[in-house]
Short mmCIF file of C-alpha atoms in Angstrom, two decimals:
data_model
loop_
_atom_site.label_atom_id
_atom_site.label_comp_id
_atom_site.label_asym_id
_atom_site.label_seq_id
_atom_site.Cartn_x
_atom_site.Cartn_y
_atom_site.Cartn_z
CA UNK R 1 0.00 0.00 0.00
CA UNK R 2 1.45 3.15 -1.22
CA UNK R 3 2.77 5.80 1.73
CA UNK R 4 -0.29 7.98 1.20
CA UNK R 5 -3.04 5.62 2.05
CA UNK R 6 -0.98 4.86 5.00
CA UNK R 7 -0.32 7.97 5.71
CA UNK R 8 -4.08 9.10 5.30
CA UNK R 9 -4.75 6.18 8.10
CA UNK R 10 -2.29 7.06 10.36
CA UNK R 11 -3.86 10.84 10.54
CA UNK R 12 -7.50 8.82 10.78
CA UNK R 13 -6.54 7.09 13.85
CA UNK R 14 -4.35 9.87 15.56
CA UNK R 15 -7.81 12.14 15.09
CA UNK R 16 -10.03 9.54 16.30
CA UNK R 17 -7.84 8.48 19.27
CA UNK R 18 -7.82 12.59 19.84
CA UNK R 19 -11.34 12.28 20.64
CA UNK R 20 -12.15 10.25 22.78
CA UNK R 21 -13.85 10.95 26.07
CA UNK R 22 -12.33 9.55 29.57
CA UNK R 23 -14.76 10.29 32.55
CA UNK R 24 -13.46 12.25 36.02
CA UNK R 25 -11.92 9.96 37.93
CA UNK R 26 -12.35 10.01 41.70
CA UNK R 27 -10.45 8.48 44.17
CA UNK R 28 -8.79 8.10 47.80
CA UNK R 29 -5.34 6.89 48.80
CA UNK R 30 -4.54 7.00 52.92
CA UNK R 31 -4.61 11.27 53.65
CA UNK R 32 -4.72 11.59 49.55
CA UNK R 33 -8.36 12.64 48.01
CA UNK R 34 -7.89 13.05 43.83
CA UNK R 35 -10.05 14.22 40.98
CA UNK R 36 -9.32 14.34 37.66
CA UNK R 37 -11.00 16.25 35.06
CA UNK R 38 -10.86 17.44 31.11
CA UNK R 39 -8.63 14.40 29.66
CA UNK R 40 -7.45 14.92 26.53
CA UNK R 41 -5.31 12.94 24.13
CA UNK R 42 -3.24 15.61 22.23
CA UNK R 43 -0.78 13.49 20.16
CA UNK R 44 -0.15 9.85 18.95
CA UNK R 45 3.45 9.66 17.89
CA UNK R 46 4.29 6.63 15.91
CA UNK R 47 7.25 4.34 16.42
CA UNK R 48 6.16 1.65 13.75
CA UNK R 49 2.79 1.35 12.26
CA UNK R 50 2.24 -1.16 9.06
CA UNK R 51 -0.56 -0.67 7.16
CA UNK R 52 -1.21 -4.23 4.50
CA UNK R 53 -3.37 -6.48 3.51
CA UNK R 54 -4.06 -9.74 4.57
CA UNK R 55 -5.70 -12.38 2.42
CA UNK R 56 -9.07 -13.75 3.63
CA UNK R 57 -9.31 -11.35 5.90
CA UNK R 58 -8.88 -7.70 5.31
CA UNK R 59 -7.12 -4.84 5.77
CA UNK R 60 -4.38 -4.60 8.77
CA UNK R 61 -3.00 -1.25 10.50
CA UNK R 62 -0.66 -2.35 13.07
CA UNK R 63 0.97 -0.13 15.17
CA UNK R 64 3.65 -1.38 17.77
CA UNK R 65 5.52 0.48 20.95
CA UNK R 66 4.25 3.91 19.90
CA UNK R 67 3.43 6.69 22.96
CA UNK R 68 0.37 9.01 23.80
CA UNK R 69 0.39 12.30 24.92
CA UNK R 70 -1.81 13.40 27.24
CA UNK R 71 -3.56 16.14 29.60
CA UNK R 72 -5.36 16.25 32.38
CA UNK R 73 -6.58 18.56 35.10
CA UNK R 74 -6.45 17.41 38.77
CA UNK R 75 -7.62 18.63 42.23
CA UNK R 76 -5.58 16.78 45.11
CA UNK R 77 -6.69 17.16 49.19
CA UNK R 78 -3.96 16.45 51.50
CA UNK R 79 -4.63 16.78 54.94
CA UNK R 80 -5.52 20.60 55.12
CA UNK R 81 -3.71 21.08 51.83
CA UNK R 82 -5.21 21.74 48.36
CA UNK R 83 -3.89 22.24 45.04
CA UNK R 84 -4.73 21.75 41.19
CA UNK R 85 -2.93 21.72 38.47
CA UNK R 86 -2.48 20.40 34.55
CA UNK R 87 -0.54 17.06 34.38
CA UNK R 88 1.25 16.12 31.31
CA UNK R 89 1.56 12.06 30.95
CA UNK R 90 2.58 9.77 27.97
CA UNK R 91 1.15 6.08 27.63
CA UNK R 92 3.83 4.46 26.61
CA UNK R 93 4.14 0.92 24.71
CA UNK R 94 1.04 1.59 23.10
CA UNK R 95 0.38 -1.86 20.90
CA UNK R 96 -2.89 -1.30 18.49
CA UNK R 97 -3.83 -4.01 16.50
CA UNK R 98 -6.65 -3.73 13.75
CA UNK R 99 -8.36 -5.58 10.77
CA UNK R 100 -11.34 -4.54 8.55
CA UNK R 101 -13.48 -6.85 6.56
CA UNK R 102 -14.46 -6.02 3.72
CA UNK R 103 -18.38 -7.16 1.89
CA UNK R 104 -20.62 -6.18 -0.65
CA UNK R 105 -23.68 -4.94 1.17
CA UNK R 106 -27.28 -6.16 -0.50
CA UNK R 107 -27.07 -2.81 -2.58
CA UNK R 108 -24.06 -3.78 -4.13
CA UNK R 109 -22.09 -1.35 -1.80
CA UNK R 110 -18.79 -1.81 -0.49
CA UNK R 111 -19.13 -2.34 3.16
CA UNK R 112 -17.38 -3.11 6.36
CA UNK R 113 -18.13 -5.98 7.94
CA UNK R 114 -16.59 -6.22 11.33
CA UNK R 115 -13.28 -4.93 13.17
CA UNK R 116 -11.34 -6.96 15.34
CA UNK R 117 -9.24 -5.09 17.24
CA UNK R 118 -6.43 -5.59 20.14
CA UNK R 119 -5.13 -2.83 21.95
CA UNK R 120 -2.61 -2.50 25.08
CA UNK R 121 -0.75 0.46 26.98
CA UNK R 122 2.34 -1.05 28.50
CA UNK R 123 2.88 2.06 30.88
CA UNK R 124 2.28 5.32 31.47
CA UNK R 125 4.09 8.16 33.45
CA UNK R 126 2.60 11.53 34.78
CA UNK R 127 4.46 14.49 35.39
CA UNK R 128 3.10 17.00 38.03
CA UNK R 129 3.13 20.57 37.82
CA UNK R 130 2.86 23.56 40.38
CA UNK R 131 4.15 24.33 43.92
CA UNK R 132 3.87 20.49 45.56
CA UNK R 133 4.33 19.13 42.04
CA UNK R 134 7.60 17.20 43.76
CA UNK R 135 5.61 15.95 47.12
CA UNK R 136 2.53 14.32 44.52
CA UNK R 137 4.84 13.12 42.27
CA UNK R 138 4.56 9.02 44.00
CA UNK R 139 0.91 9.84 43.95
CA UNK R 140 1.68 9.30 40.10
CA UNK R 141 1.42 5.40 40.00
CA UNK R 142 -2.37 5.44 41.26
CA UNK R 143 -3.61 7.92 38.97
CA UNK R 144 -1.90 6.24 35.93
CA UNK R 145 -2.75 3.31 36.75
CA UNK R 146 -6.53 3.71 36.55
CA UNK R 147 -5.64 5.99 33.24
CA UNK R 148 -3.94 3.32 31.69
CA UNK R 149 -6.90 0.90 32.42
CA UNK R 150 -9.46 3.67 31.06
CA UNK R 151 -7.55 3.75 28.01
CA UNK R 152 -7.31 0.28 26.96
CA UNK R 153 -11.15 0.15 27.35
CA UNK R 154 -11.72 2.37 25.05
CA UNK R 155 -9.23 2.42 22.10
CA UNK R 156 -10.70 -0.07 20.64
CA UNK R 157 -14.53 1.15 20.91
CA UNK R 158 -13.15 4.31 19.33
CA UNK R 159 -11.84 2.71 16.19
CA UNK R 160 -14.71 0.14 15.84
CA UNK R 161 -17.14 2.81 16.03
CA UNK R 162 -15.12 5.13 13.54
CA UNK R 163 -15.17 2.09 11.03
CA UNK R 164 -18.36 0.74 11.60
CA UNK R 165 -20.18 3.87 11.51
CA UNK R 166 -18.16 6.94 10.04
CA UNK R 167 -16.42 5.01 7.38
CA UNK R 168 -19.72 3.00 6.05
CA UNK R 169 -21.41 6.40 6.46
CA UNK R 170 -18.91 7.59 3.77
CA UNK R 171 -19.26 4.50 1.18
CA UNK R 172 -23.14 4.87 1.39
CA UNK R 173 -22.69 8.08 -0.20
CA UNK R 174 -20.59 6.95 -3.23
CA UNK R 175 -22.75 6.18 -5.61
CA UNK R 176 -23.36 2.76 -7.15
CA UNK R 177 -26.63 3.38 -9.74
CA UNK R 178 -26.91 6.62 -10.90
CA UNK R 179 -27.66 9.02 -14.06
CA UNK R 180 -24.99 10.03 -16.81
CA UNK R 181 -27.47 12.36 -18.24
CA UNK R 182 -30.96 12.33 -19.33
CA UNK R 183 -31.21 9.58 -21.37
CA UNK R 184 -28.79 7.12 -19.77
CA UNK R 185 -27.39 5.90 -16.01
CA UNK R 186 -24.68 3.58 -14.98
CA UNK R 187 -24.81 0.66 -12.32
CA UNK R 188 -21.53 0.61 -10.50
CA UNK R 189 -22.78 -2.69 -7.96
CA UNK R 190 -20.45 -4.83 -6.92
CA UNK R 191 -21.31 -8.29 -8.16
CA UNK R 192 -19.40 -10.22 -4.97
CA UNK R 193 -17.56 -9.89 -2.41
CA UNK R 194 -14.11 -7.95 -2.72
CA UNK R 195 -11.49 -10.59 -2.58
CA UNK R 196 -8.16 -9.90 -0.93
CA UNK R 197 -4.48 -10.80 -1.91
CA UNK R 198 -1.50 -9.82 -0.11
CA UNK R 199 -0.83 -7.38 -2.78
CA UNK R 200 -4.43 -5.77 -3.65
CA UNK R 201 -7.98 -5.28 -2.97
CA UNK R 202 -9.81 -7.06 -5.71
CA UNK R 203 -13.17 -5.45 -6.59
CA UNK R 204 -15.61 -6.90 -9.20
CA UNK R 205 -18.18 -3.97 -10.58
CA UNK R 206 -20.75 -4.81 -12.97
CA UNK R 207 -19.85 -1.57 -14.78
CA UNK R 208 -23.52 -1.39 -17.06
CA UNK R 209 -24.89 1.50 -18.52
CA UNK R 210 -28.72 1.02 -18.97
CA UNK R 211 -31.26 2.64 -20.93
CA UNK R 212 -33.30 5.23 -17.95
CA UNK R 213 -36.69 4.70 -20.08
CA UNK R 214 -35.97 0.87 -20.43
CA UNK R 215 -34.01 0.01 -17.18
CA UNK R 216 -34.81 -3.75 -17.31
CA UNK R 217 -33.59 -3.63 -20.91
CA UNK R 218 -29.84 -4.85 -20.96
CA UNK R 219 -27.20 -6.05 -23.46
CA UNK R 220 -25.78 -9.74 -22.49
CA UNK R 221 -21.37 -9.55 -21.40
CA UNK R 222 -19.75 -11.66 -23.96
CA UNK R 223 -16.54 -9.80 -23.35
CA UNK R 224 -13.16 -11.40 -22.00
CA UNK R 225 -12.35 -10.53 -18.34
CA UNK R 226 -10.36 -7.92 -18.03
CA UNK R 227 -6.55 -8.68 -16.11
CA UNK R 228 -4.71 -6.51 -14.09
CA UNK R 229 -1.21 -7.34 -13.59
CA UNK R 230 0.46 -3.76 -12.65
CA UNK R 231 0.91 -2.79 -9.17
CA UNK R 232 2.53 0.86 -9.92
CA UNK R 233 0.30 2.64 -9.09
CA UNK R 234 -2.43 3.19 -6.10
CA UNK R 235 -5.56 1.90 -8.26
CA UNK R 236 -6.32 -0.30 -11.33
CA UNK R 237 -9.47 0.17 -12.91
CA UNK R 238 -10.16 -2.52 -15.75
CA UNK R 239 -12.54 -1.52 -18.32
CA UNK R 240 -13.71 -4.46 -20.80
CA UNK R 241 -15.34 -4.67 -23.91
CA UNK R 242 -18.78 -4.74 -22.75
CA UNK R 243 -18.75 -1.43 -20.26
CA UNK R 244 -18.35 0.60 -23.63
CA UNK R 245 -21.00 -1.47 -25.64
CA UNK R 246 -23.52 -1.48 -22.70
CA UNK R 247 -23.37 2.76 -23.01
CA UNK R 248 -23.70 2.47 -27.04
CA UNK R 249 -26.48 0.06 -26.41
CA UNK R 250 -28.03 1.77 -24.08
CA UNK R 251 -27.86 4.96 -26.42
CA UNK R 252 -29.24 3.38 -29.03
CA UNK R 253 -32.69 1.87 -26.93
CA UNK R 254 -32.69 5.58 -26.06
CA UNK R 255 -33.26 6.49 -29.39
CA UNK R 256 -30.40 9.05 -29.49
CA UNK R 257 -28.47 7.93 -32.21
CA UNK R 258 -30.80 9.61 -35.16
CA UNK R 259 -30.65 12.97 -36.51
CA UNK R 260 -32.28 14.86 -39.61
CA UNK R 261 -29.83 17.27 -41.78
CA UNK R 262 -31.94 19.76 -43.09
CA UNK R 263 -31.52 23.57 -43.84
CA UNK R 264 -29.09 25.26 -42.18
CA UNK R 265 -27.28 21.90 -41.19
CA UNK R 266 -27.38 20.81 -44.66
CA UNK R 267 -23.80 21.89 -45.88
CA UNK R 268 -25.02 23.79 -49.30
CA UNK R 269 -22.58 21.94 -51.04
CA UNK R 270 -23.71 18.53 -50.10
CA UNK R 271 -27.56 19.39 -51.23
CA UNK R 272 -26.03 21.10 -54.68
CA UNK R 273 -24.48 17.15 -55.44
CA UNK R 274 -27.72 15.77 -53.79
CA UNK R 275 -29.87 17.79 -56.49
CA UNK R 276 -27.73 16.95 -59.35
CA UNK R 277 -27.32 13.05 -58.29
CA UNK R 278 -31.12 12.70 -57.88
CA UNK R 279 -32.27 15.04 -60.30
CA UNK R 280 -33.48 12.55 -62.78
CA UNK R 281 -35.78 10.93 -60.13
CA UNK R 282 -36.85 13.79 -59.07
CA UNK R 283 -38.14 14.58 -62.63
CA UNK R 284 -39.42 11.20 -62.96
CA UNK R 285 -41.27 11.10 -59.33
CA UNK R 286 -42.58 14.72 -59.81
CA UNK R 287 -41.19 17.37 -61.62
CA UNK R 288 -43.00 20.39 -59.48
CA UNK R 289 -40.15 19.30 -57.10
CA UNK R 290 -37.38 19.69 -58.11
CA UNK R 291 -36.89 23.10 -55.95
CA UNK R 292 -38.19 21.41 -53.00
CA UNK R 293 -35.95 21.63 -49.86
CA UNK R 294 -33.27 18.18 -49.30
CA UNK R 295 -32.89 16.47 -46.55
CA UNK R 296 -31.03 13.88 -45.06
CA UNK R 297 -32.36 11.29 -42.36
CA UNK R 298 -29.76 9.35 -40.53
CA UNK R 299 -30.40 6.69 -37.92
CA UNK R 300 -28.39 4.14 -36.52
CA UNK R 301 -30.08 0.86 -37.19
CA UNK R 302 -28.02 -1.46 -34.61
CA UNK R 303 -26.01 -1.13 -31.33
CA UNK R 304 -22.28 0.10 -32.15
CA UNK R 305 -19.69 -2.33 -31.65
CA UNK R 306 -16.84 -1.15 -29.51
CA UNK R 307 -12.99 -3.05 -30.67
CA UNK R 308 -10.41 -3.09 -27.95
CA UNK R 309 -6.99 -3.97 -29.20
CA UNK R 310 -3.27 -3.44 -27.92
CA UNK R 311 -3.04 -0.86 -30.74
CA UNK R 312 -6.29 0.94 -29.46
CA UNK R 313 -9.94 1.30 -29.08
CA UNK R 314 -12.58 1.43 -32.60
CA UNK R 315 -16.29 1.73 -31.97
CA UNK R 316 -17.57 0.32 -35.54
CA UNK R 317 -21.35 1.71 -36.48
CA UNK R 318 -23.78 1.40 -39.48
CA UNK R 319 -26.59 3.50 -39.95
CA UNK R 320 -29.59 3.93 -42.37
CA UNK R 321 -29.59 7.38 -44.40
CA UNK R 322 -32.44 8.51 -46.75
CA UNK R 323 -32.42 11.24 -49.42
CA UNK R 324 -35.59 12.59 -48.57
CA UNK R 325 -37.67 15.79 -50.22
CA UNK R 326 -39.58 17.99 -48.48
CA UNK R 327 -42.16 19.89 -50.08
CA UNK R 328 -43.97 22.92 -48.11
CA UNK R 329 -47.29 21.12 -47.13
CA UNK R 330 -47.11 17.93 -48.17
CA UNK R 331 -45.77 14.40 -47.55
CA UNK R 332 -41.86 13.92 -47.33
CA UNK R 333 -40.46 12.05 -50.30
CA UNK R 334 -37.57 9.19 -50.20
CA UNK R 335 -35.80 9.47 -53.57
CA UNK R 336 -33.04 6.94 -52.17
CA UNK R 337 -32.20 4.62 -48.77
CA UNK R 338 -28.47 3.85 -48.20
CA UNK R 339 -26.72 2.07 -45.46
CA UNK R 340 -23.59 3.93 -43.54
CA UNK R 341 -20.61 1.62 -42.46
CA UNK R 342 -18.53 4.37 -40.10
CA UNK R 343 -15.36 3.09 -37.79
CA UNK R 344 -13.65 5.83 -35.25
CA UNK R 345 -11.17 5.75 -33.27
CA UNK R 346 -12.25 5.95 -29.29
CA UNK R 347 -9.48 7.61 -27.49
CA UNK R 348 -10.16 6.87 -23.37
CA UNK R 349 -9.18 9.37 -20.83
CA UNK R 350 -9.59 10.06 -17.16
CA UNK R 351 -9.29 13.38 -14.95
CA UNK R 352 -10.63 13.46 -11.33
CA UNK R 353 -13.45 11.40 -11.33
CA UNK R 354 -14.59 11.36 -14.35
CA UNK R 355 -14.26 9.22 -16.86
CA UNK R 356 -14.45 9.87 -21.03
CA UNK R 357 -13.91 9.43 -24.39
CA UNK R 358 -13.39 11.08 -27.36
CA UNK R 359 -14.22 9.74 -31.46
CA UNK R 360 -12.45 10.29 -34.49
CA UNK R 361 -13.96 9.29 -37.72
CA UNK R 362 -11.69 6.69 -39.24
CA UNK R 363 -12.85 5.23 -42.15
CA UNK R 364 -16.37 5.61 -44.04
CA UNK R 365 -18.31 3.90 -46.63
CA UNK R 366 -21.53 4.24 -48.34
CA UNK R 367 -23.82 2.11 -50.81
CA UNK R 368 -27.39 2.18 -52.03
CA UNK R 369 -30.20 -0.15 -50.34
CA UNK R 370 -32.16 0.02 -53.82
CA UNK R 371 -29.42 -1.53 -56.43
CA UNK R 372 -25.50 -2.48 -57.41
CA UNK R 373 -26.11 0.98 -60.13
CA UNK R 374 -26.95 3.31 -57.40
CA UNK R 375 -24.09 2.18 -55.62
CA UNK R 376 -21.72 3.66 -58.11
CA UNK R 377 -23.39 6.71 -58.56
CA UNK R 378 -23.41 7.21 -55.18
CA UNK R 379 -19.37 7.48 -55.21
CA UNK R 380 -18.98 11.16 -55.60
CA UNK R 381 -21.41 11.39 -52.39
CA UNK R 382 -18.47 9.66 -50.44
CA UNK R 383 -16.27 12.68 -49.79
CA UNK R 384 -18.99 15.18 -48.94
CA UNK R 385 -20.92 12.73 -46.80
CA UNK R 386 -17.80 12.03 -44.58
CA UNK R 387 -16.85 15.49 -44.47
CA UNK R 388 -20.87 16.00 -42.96
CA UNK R 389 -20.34 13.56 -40.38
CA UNK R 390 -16.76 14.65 -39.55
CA UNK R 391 -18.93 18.43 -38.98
CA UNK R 392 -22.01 17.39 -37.66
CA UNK R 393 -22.25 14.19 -36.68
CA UNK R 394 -18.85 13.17 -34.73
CA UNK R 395 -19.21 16.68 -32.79
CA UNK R 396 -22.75 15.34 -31.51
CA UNK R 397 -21.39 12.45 -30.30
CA UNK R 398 -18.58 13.92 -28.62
CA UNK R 399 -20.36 16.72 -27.09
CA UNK R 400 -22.39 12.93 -25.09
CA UNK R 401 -19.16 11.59 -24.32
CA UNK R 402 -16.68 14.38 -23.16
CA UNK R 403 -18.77 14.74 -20.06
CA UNK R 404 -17.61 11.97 -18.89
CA UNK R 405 -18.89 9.45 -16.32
CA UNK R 406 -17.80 9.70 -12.85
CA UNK R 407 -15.96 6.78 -11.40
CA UNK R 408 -17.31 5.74 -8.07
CA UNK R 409 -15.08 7.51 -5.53
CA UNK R 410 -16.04 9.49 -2.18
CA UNK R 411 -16.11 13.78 -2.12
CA UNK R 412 -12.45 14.27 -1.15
CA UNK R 413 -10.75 12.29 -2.76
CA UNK R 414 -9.35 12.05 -6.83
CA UNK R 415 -7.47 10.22 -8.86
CA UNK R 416 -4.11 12.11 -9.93
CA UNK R 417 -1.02 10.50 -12.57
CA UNK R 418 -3.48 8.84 -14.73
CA UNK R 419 -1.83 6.49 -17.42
CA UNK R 420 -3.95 4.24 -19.75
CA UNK R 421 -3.02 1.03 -21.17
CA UNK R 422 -4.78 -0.94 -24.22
CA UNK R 423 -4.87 -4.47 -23.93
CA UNK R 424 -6.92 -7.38 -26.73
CA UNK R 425 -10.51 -7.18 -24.93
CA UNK R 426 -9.69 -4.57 -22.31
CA UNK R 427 -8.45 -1.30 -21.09
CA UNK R 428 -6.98 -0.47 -18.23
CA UNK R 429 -6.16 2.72 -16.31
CA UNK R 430 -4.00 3.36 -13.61
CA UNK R 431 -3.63 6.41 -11.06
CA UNK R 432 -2.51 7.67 -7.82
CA UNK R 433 -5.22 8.55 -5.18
CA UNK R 434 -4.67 12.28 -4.51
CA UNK R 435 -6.55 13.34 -0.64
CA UNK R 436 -8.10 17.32 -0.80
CA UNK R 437 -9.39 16.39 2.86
CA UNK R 438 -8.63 13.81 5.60
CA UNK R 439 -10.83 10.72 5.99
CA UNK R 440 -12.37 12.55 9.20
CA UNK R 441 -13.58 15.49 7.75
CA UNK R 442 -14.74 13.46 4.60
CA UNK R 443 -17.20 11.71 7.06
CA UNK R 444 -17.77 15.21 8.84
CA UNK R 445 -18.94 16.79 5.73
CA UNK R 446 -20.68 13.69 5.03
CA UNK R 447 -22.26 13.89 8.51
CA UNK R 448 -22.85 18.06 7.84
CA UNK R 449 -24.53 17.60 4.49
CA UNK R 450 -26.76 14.83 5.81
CA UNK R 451 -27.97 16.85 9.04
CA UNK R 452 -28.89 19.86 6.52
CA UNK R 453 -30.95 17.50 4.25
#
């Protein structure tokens, strides 16, 4: 685990630790009458702490003969005497043992489990201060004594009820089915439980975009399984085949992938060559016309097919387009139906949280749906009808895609160095986690924002 994340957990513990609450202690020893008020832990300073994981059974942060600073306030009766004063003491040998298991909740959610945890305070000293700080300094041994015991009640409790309750209070508000926009959402569930080597955290997403108007309506994963065999960087995220084709899919249920070019988005080039190729049938089909405004209707008539090689990604489409006329006031007419073969490149890229991917028109083909003839004549039509979807077409998609999806990650927290690799079947991305807040005041603002609601 990379010296971030551990460093991120060793803050975690040191704040959690900071807070928590020791009663007043009362006591008597012979003439000696203590209280001892307002304890506060104001440091953990760390000799060794190991932070690693542990296959079958979680995530270990061990820390071993480490100290704890402390404060208190006391008020001490001797005899006719009375004084009060701060003490400054250190627990010292402080062994904390802890390991979080890790499940998929019935959500899909990542989830904690259950903590076990082992802590113990070899010693502790106390150092008086004021006027008789010298005479109660052997009264020392009974008040740390009882602190010591105090304390290893309740490290543990502390760090239990941080991870059971703060920490699973932050993963409930990552997001696991959610929109992308308005016509599409993404399922980020985790299909079992995480699965833990003694070099990684395995998770297994379903990564599915769905349809929002057809939710139930899903595209079957035929795709390879991805593999991940870096260990660089801080997090691998393995994208297959079939996360890409699920979004296309899902577009295409949505209905999205169909446009009309007509007036000002016809280029006036591209309707000059579309009047003089289908001049003669529009003579023959109705000579009043031939001035009649052109139009093209394009619609995707199958799910795109997304290609993942070592060499890069292709997303291969066909689509149905129609020369259609449109006199003022009456009935559109088709003067000729042709079928669109289109491949672009997919370039993948992540920043922050987000996710997304930009096309480039690769290679482009047209011929007629009416007869071998039409085909030919339809060969000039090549050049301008690429040069349409390079300009109106490939920008539309794009302006879907550059949004991005978000990857499922808490408020807080980003991914930073992002590198991505192109495997046969797969793609996979790698990056650093970079930390704009601590863990505590993740589940703070967590805490904040849920109060307001």
């Amino acid at each position: 685990l990379s010296t971030m994340m551990k460093s991120e957990t060793e803050k975690f513990v040191e704040e959690e630790l900071c807070n928590i609450s020791m009663p007043e202690m009362m006591g008597k020893e012979g003439r000696f009458q203590y209280t001892i008020t307002d304890v506060k832990i104001t440091e953990l300073i760390l000799a060794h702490a190991e932070l690693q994981f542990i296959p079958d059974v979680g995530l270990l942060f061990d820390i071993q003969n480490s100290s704890i600073s402390l404060s208190f306030h006391r008020q001490i009766l001797y005899w006719f005497f009375y004084d009060t004063g701060n003490i400054n003491a250190s627990a010292e040998g402080v062994n904390i043992n802890t390991a979080v298991n890790l499940i998929r909740d019935h959500e899909g959610r990542l989830k904690i489990n259950n903590i076990t945890c082992d802590a113990k305070i070899n010693r502790m000293r106390a150092k008086f201060s004021g006027t008789l700080g010298k005479v109660y300094d052997f009264v020392a041994k009974f008040l740390t004594t009882g602190m010591r015991f105090f304390l290893n009640q309740r490290i543990c409790p502390a760090l239990n009820h941080a991870a059971l309750v703060h920490v699973n209070s932050l993963l409930e508000t990552i997001p696991v089915r959610t929109e992308v926009d308005n016509y599409i959402g993404i399922d980020y569930s985790l299909i079992e439980d995480p699965v833990v080597t003694s070099r990684s955290l395995d998770m297994h997403f379903r990564g599915m975009f769905f349809d929002l108007s057809h939710q139930n309506l899903t595209l079957v994963n035929y795709a390879v399984d991805p593999i991940i065999r870096e260990y660089d960087r801080m997090v691998y995220l393995a994208l297959s085949e079939f996360f890409f084709d699920s979004g296309m899919f899902s577009y295409y249920t949505a209905g999205i992938f169909q446009m009309d070019i007509v007036n000002e988005k016809m280029p006036k080039d591209l309707e000059m060559l579309l009047r003089t190729t289908y001049f003669g049938t529009i003579m023959i089909t109705n000579p009043a016309l031939v001035d009649a405004p052109l139009a093209l209707q394009l619609a995707v008539n199958s799910p795109p097919k997304t290609t993942i090689k070592t060499s890069g990604a292709t997303v291969f489409m066909t689509a149905i387009v129609k020369v259609m006329l449109l006199p003022p006031g009456q009935p559109a007419v088709q003067l000729s139906s042709m079928t669109l073969e289109a491949k672009f490149n997919a370039k993948v890229s992540m920043k922050g949280k987000r996710l997304a991917v930009h096309a480039d028109l690769r290679r482009f083909k047209i011929f007629s749906n009416q007869s071998a003839l039409e085909s030919l004549a339809l060969i000039p039509l090549q050049a301008p009808l690429k040069t349409m979807l390079q300009m109106s077409v490939v920008p539309l998609i794009n302006n879907w895609t550059k949004r991005g999806v978000r990857i499922p990650l808490a408020d807080g927290m980003d991914f930073v160095e992002e590198v991505v690799e192109y495997h046969n079947g797969f793609i996979v991305i790698g990056a650093n986690l970079h930390f704009s807040k601590g863990l505590r005041e993740m589940m703070l603002g967590n805490t904040n924002s849920t109060t307001m609601a």
